[in-house]
XYZ file of C-alpha atoms in Angstrom:
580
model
C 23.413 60.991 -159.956
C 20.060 61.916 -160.468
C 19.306 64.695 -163.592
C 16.862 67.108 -162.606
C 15.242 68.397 -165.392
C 13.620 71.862 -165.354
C 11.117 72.456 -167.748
C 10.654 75.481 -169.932
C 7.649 77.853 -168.407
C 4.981 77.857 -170.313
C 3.456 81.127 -171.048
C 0.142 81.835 -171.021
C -1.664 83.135 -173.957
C -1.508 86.590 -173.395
C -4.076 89.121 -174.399
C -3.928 91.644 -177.090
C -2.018 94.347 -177.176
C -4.767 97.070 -176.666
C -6.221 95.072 -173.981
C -3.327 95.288 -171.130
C -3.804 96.974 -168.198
C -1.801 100.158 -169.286
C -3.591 100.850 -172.686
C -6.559 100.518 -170.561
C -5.499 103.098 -168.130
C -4.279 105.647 -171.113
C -7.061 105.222 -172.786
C -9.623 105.841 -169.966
C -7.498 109.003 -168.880
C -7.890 110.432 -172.361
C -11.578 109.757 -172.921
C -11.598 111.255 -169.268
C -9.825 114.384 -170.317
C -11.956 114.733 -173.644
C -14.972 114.395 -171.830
C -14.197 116.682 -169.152
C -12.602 119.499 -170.996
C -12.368 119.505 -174.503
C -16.001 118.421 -175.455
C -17.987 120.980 -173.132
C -15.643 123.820 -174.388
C -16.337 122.876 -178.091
C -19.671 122.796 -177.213
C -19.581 126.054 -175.785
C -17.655 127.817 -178.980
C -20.829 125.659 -181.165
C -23.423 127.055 -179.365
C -22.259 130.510 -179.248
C -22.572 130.364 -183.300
C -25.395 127.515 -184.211
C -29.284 128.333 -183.833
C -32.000 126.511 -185.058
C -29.549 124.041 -187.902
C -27.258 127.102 -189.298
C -24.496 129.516 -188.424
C -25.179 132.563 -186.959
C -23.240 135.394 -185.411
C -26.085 136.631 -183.928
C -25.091 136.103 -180.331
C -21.520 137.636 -180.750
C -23.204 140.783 -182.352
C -25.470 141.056 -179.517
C -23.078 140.306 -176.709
C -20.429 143.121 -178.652
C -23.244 145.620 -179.397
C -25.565 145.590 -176.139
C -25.146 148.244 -173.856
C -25.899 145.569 -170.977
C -23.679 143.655 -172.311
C -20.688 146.813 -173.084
C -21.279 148.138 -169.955
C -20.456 144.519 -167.902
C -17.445 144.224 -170.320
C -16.281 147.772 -169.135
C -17.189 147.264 -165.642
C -14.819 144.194 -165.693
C -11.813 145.689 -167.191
C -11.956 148.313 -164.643
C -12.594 145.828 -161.499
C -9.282 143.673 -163.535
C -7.169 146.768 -164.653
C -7.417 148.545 -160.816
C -6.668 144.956 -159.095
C -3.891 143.954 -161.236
C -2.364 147.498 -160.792
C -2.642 147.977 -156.515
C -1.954 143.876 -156.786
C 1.530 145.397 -157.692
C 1.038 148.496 -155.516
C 0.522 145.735 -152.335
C 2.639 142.690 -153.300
C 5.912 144.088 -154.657
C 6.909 146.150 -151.427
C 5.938 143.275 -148.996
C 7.872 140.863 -151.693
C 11.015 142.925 -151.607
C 10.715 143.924 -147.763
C 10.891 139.716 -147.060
C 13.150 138.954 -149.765
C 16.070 141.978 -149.359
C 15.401 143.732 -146.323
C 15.914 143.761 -142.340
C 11.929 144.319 -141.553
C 11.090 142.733 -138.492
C 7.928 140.338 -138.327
C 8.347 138.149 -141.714
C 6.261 135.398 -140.232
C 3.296 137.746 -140.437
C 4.132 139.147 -143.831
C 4.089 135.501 -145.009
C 1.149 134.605 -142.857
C -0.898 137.794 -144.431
C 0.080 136.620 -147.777
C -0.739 133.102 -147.196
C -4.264 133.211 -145.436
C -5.493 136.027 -147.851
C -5.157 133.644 -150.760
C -6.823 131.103 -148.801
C -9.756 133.341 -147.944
C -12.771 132.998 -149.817
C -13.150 136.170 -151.590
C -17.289 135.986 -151.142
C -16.580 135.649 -147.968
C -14.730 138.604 -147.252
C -16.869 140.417 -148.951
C -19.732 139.805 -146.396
C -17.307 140.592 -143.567
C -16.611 144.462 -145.151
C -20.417 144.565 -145.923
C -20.465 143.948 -141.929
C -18.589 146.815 -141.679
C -19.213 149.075 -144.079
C -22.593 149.271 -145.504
C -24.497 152.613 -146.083
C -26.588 152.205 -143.019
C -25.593 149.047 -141.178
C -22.074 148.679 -141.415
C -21.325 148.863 -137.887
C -18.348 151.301 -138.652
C -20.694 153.848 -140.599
C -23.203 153.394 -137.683
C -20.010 154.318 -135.204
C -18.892 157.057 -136.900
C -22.117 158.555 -137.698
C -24.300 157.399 -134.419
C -21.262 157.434 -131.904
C -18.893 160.201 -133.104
C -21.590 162.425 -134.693
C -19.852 162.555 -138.067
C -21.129 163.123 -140.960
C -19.196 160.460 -142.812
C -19.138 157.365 -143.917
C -18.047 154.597 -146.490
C -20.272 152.749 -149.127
C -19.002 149.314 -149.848
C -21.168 149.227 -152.798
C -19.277 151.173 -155.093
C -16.658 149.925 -157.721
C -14.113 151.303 -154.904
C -14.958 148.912 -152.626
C -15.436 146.189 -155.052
C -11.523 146.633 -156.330
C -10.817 147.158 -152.315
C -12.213 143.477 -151.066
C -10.913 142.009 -154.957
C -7.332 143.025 -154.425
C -7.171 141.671 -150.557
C -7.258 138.118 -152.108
C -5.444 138.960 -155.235
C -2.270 140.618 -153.806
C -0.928 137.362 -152.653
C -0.137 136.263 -156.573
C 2.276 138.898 -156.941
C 3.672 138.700 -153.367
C 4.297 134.650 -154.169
C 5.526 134.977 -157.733
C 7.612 138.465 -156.789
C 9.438 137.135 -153.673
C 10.224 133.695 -155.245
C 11.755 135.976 -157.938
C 14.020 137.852 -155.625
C 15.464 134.903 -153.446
C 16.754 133.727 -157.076
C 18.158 137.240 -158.420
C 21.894 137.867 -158.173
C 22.456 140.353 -155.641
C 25.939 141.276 -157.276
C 23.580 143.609 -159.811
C 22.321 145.539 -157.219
C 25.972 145.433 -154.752
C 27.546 147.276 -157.972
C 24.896 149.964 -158.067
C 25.768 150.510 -154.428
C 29.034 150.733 -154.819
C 28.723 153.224 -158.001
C 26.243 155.460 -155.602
C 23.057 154.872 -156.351
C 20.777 155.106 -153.179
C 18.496 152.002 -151.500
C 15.662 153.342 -153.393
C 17.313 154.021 -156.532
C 18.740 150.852 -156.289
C 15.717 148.796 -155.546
C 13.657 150.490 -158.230
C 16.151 150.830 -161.227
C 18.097 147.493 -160.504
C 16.028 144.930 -158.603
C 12.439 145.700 -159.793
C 13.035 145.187 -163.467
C 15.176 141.961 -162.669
C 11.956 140.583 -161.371
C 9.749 141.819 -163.745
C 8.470 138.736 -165.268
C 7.716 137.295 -162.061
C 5.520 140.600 -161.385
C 3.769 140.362 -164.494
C 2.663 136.900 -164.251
C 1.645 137.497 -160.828
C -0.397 140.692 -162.490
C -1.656 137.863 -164.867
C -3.100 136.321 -162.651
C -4.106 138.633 -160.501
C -6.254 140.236 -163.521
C -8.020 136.791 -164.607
C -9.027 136.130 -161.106
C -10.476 139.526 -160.398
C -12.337 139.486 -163.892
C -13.448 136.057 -162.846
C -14.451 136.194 -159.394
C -18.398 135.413 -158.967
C -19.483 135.860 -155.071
C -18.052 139.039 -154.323
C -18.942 140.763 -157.461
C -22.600 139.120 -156.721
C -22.356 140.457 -153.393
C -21.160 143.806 -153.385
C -21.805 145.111 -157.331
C -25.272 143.721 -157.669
C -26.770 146.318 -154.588
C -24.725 149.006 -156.252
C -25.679 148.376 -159.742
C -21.903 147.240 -160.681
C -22.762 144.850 -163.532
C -19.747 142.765 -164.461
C -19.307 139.843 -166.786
C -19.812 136.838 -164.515
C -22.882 138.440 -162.894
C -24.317 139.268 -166.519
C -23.688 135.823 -167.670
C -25.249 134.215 -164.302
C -28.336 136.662 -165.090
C -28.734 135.538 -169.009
C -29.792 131.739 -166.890
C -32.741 133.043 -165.382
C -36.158 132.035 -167.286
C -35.832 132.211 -170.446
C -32.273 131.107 -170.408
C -30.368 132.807 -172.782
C -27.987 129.811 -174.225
C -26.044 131.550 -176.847
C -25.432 134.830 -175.520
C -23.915 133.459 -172.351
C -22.006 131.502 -174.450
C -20.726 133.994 -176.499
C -19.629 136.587 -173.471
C -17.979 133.120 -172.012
C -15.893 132.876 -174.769
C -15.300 136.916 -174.599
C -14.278 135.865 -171.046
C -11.963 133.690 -172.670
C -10.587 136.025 -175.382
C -9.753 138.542 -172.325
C -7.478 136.208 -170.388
C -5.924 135.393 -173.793
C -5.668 139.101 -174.835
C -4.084 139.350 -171.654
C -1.241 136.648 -171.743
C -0.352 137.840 -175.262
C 0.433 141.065 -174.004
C 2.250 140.013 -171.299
C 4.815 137.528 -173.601
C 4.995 140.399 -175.875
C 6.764 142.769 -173.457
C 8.503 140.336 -171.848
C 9.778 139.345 -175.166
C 11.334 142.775 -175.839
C 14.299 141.756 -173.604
C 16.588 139.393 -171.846
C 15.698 138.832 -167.996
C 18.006 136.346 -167.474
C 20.030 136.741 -163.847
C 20.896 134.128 -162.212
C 24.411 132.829 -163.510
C 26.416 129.877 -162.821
C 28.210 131.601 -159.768
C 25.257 131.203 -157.844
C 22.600 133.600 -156.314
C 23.577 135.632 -153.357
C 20.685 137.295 -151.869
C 21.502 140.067 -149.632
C 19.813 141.801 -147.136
C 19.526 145.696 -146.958
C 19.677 147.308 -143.900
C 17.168 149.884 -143.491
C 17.522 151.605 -140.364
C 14.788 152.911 -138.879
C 12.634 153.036 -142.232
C 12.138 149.119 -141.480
C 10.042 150.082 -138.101
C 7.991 152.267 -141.237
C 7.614 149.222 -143.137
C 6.641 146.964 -140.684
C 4.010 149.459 -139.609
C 2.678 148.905 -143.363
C 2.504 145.320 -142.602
C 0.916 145.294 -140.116
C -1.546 147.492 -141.190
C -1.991 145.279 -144.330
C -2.262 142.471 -141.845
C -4.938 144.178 -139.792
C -7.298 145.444 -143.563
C -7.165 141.745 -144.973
C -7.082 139.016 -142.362
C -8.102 140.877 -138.479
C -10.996 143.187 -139.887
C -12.920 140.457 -141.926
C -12.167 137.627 -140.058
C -12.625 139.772 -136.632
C -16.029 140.793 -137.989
C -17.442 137.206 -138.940
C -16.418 135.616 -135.698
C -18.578 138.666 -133.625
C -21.385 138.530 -136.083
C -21.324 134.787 -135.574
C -22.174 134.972 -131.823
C -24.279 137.656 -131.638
C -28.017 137.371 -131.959
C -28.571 140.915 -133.462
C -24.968 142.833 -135.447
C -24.865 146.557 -134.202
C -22.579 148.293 -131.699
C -23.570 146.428 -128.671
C -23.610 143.242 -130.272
C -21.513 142.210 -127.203
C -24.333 142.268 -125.138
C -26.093 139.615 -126.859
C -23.179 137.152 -127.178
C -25.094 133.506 -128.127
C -24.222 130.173 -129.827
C -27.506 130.022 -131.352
C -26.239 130.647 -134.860
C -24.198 127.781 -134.883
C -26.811 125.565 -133.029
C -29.184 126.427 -136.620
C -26.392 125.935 -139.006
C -25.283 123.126 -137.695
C -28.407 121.536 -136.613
C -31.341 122.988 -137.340
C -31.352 123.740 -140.347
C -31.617 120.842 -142.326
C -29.937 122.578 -145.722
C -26.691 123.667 -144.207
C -26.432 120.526 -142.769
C -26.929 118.897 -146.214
C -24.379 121.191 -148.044
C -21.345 121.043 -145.364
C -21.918 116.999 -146.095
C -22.201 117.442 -149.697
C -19.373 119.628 -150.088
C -17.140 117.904 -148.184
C -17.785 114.611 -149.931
C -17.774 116.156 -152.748
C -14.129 117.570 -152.185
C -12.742 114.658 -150.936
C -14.148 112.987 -154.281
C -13.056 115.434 -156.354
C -9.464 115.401 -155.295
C -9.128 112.151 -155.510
C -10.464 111.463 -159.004
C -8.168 115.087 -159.825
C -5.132 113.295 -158.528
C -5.415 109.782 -160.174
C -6.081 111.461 -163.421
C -3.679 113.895 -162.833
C -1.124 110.589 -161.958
C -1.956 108.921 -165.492
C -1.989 111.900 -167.833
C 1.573 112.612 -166.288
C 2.707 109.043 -166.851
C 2.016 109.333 -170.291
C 3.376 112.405 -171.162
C 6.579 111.961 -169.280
C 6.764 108.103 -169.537
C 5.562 107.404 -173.265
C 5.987 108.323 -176.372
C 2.737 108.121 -177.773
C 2.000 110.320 -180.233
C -0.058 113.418 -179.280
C 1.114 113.240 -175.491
C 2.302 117.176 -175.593
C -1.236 117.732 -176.663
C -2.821 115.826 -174.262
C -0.768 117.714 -171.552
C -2.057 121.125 -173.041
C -5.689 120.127 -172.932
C -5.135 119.291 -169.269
C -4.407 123.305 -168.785
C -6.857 124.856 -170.500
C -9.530 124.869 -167.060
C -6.449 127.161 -166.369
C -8.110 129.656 -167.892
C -11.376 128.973 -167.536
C -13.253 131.382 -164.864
C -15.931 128.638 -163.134
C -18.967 130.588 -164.302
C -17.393 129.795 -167.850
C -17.047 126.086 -167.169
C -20.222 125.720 -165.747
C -22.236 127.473 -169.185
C -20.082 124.936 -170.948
C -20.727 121.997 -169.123
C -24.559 122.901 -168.952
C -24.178 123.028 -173.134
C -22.928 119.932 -173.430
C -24.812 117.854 -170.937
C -28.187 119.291 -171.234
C -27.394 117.965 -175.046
C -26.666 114.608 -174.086
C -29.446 112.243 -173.206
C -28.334 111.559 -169.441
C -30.140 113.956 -167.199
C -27.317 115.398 -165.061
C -28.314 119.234 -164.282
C -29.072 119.274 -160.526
C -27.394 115.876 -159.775
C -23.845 115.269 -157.570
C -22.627 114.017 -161.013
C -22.619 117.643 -163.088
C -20.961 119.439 -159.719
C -18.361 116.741 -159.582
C -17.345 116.782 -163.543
C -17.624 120.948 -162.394
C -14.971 120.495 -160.409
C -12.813 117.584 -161.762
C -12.564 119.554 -165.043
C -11.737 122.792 -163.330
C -9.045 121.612 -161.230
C -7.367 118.679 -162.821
C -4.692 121.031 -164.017
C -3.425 121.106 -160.311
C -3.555 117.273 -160.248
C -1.989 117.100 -163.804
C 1.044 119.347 -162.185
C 1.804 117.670 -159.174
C 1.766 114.359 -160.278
C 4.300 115.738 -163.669
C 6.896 117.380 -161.420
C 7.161 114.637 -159.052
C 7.454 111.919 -162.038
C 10.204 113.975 -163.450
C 12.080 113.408 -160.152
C 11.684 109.648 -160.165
C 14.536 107.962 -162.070
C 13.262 106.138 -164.881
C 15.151 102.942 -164.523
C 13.664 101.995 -160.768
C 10.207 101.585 -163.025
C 12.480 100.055 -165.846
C 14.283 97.112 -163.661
C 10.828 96.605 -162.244
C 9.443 95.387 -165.776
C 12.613 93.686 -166.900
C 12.788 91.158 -163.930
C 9.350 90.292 -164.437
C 6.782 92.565 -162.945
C 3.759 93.795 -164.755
C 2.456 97.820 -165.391
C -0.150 97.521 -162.637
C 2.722 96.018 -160.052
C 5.062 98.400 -160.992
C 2.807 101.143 -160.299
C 1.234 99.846 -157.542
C 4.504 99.159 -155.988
C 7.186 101.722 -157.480
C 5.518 104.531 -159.292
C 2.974 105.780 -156.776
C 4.501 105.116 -153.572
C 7.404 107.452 -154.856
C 5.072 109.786 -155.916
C 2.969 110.093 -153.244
C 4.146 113.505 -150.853
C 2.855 114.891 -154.530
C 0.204 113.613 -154.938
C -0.998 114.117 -151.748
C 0.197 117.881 -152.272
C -1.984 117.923 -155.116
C -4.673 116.436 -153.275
C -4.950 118.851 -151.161
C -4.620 121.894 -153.636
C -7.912 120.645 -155.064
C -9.291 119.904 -151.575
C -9.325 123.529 -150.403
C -10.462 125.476 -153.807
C -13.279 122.627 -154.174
C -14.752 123.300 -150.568
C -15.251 127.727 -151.624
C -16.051 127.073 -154.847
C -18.968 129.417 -155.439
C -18.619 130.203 -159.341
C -19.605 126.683 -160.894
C -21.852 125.709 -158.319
C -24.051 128.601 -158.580
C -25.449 127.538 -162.181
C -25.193 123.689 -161.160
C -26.932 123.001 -157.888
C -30.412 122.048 -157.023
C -32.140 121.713 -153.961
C -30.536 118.163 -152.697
C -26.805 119.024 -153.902
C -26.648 122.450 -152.631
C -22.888 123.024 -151.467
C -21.440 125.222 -148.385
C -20.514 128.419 -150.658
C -24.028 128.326 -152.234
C -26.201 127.888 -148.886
C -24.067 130.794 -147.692
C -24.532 132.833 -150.325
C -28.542 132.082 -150.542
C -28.561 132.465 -146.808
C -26.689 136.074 -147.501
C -29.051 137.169 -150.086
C -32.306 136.150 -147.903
C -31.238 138.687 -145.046
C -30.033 135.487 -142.532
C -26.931 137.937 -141.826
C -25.822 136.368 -138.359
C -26.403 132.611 -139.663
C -24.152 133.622 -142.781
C -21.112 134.633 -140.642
C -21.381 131.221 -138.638
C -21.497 129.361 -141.469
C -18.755 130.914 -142.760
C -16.544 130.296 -139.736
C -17.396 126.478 -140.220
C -16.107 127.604 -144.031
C -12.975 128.523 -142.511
C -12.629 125.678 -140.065
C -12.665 123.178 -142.914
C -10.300 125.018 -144.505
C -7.758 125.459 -141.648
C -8.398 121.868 -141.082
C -7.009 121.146 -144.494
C -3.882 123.517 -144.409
C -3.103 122.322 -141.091
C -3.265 118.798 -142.745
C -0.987 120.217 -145.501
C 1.718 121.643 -143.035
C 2.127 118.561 -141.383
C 2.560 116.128 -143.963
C 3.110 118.567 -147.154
C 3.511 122.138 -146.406
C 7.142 122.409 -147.957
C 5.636 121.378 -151.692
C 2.489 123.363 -150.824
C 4.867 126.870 -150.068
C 2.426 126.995 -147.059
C 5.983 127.141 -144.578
C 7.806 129.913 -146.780
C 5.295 131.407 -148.241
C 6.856 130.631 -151.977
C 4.846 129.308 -154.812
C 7.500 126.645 -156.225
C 6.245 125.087 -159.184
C 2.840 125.334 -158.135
C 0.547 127.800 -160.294
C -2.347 129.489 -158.278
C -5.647 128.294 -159.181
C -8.670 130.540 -159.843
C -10.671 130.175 -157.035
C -14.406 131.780 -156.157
């Protein structure tokens, strides 16, 4: 009988520890991370206090004490405090009417809700300076040329300002307040009934304080991306003297630029959205809000007679102020050759022939910003992947912290993160103002908490062990990613994907301070083609705008609309970006 004799493998040397594949990865993600966020924003807090080799607190006394400076700081906390408040005034009824009530027409609630967070706020802020300008808002013109009246509406006002802020800030409060209220138990508000307190009654003393935490962080929010917003406080506060933070900041970069002092009102920025979210924790720390018990949620719908027909008349008027006016008004303006009241005479494709053809640098920025988008969300996404494998996978030390510094963008308006990036690179010696390269660590360092998120929530729903019996039976880290990790991964990650996608395509904020000439973006040529008087040219390109847009959410229904709350109109997990 023949012996067959199996030798013992012989394993190669193998290389040292720090040099595998993994420690590779976690080490590239955290230089990555550092280099993104945490150096430009300790560059930032640096230069708001060094000058010339020495502390100073010059530029904080100056930015505190100016009355430039005092009155953009006010101007702000007015746009924020009015927003936040009509935010509630807007989102809560149209929350509670989907979540609790009998109002015909959800769909459209949810589709109001949905495309006016989607909207570039810059651009609807062009569409109701269509409308309503002092002299050439074709509605003025109507009433006063048309109707003989001697009235009219100035969009230039801090009125109008808070009017075309809160259109795209509503939605946070809607999302966060009608997730809330599918999840309360309705047993509360049953008992109430059944003691005699009326519908009203009910829904005010019972159901809106059971959902107050959801409506304060959707206030939250609301506030730090009003405060934050860049194109339409550009576009309608500059012609009516409305100085506000961002704009003040964006004007301390013309020549001489004014280093420090932007950098210390960016880090007043900062102090606001903290001031903000310390409030917030400290009233919602003054009680329990805890309602849904182990029985189970039972939402329940109220039946409001005829008052429903009332509310869905609201809705649809809300539907026809922040989605049919704007986007009505940008698709006429975008095929007429002259706006006015017969613009319908003059119907032409002629606009879109120059933006898309002819003119070479709108050409140049729909290419640039779409490659940089897709380039962006990718890059936001595979760092996003590894800085969620270590902190849910590993137990290196510091992990927590490394999650946290992945957030911080969070609360970074894009104005603020460009000012820091342009501190921290312009100190470096590689020459990066002006190039693809500064727009694209812009945006990666903006919007890699969205990555970070959607690659942590769908780890967490991966069982450990699939990746576990993968190593034990032989396979290596890069196999078992490549092969069991990602793949399982993937409908989030592509989710995430996509919620950097969209944001990266309007983002006006960052890329103001960071273009030049050859990486000009869509939201910049828009806005330069705005403030040089090309008004028909703007509203075509801002059509393409939306195109791209709707391309991507129809993308994200098909494959990922469920994670994306695009289908129900529901936030899940997801945290709303700040976008502009």
């Amino acid at each position: 009988m023949a012996i067959i004799t199996i030798a013992s493998p012989v394993r190669a040397r193998g290389l040292p520890g720090w040099l595998r594949l993994e420690n590779i990865v976690i080490g590239a993600a955290i230089a990555a991370l550092v280099v993104l966020v945490v150096l430009p924003v300790l560059s930032l807090v640096l230069a708001s206090v060094w000058q010339d080799g020495a502390l100073t607190t010059e530029f904080f006394a100056e930015a505190l004490t100016g009355r430039s400076y005092l009155r953009a700081l006010g101007n702000s906390l007015i746009l924020g405090g009015w927003t936040g408040l009509l935010s509630i005034v807007i989102g809560v009824p149209l929350a509670w009417a989907v979540s609790r009530t009998n109002v015909p027409g959800k769909g459209l609630i949810q589709l109001t809700a949905t495309l006016s967070y989607l909207s570039p706020p810059f651009l609807t802020a062009i569409a109701f300076v269509n409308l309503f300008s002092p002299n050439a808002g074709v509605i003025n013109v109507f009433l006063r040329d048309v109707l003989g009246l001697d009235i009219g509406f100035n969009i230039f006002t801090m009125s109008g300002l808070v009017f075309v802020t809160v259109l795209h800030t509503f939605p946070f409060v809607y999302l966060l307040a009608s997730s809330a209220l599918q999840s309360v138990d309705a047993s509360y508000e049953e008992a109430a009934q059944i003691l005699g307190a009326s519908k009203l009654r009910t829904a005010l003393t019972i159901t809106l304080p059971l959902v107050a935490p959801a409506v304060l962080s959707g206030t939250l929010l609301a506030f730090v991306n009003a405060i934050a917003l860049f194109g339409s406080q550009a576009i309608i506060g500059l012609p009516g003297r409305i100085v506000t933070l961002p704009t003040r900041i964006y004007s301390l970069f013309d020549y001489p630029p004014q280093f420090g002092t932007a950098s210390a009102l960016s880090l007043l920025f900062i102090a606001i959205t903290v001031a903000a979210l310390y409030l917030q924790r400290s009233f919602l720390a003054k009680r329990s809000y805890v309602t849904l018990a182990g029985k189970g949620a039972r939402p329940q719908l109220m039946d409001l007679g005829p008052w429903r027909w009332v509310l869905f008349g609201a809705c649809v008027a809300t539907f026809i102020v922040a989605i049919l006016l704007p986007y009505g008004s940008l698709i006429a303006v975008s095929f007429s050759k002259s706006w006015g009241l017969d613009f319908w005479q003059n119907l032409t494709f002629d606009n879109y022939r120059f933006v898309l053809i002819e003119y070479d640098v709108t050409r140049r920025a729909i290419i640039n910003s779409l490659g940089l988008a897709i380039i962006a969300a990718t890059v936001c996404v595979f760092l996003g992947a590894m800085i969620s494998w270590i902190d849910v996978r590993t137990t290196l030390p510091g992990r927590k912290l490394l999650d946290y510094a992945s957030l911080i963008p969070l609360g970074l308006p894009g104005i603020v993160m460009a000012v820091a990036l342009l501190q921290f690179w312009l100190a470096m010696p590689i020459a990066l103002y002006g190039t693809f390269a500064i727009l694209l660590l812009a945006y990666v360092g903006r919007y890699v908490p969205l990555g970070v998120r959607a690659a942590n929530s769908s780890l967490r729903q991966i069982d450990p062990s699939l990746e576990e019996s993968a190593r034990i039976l032989g396979a290596s880290w890069g196999y078992t990613m490549k092969e069991i990790t990602l793949p399982l991964i993937k409908p989030g990650l592509f989710a995430g994907w996509l919620l950097v996608f969209v944001p990266v395509i309007q983002e006006l904020s960052a890329s103001i301070l960071l273009f030049s000439s050859t990486s000009i973006t869509l939201a910049v040529a828009v806005y330069n083609l705005y403030e040089t008087g090309y008004t028909e040219p703007v509203a075509a390109l801002a059509i393409v705008n939306m195109i791209i847009i709707a391309t991507a959410i129809g993308i994200a229904r098909r494959f990922g609309g469920s994670r994306l709350g695009l289908k129900t109109g529901t936030s899940g997990n997801s945290r709303p970006g700040v976008m502009g």
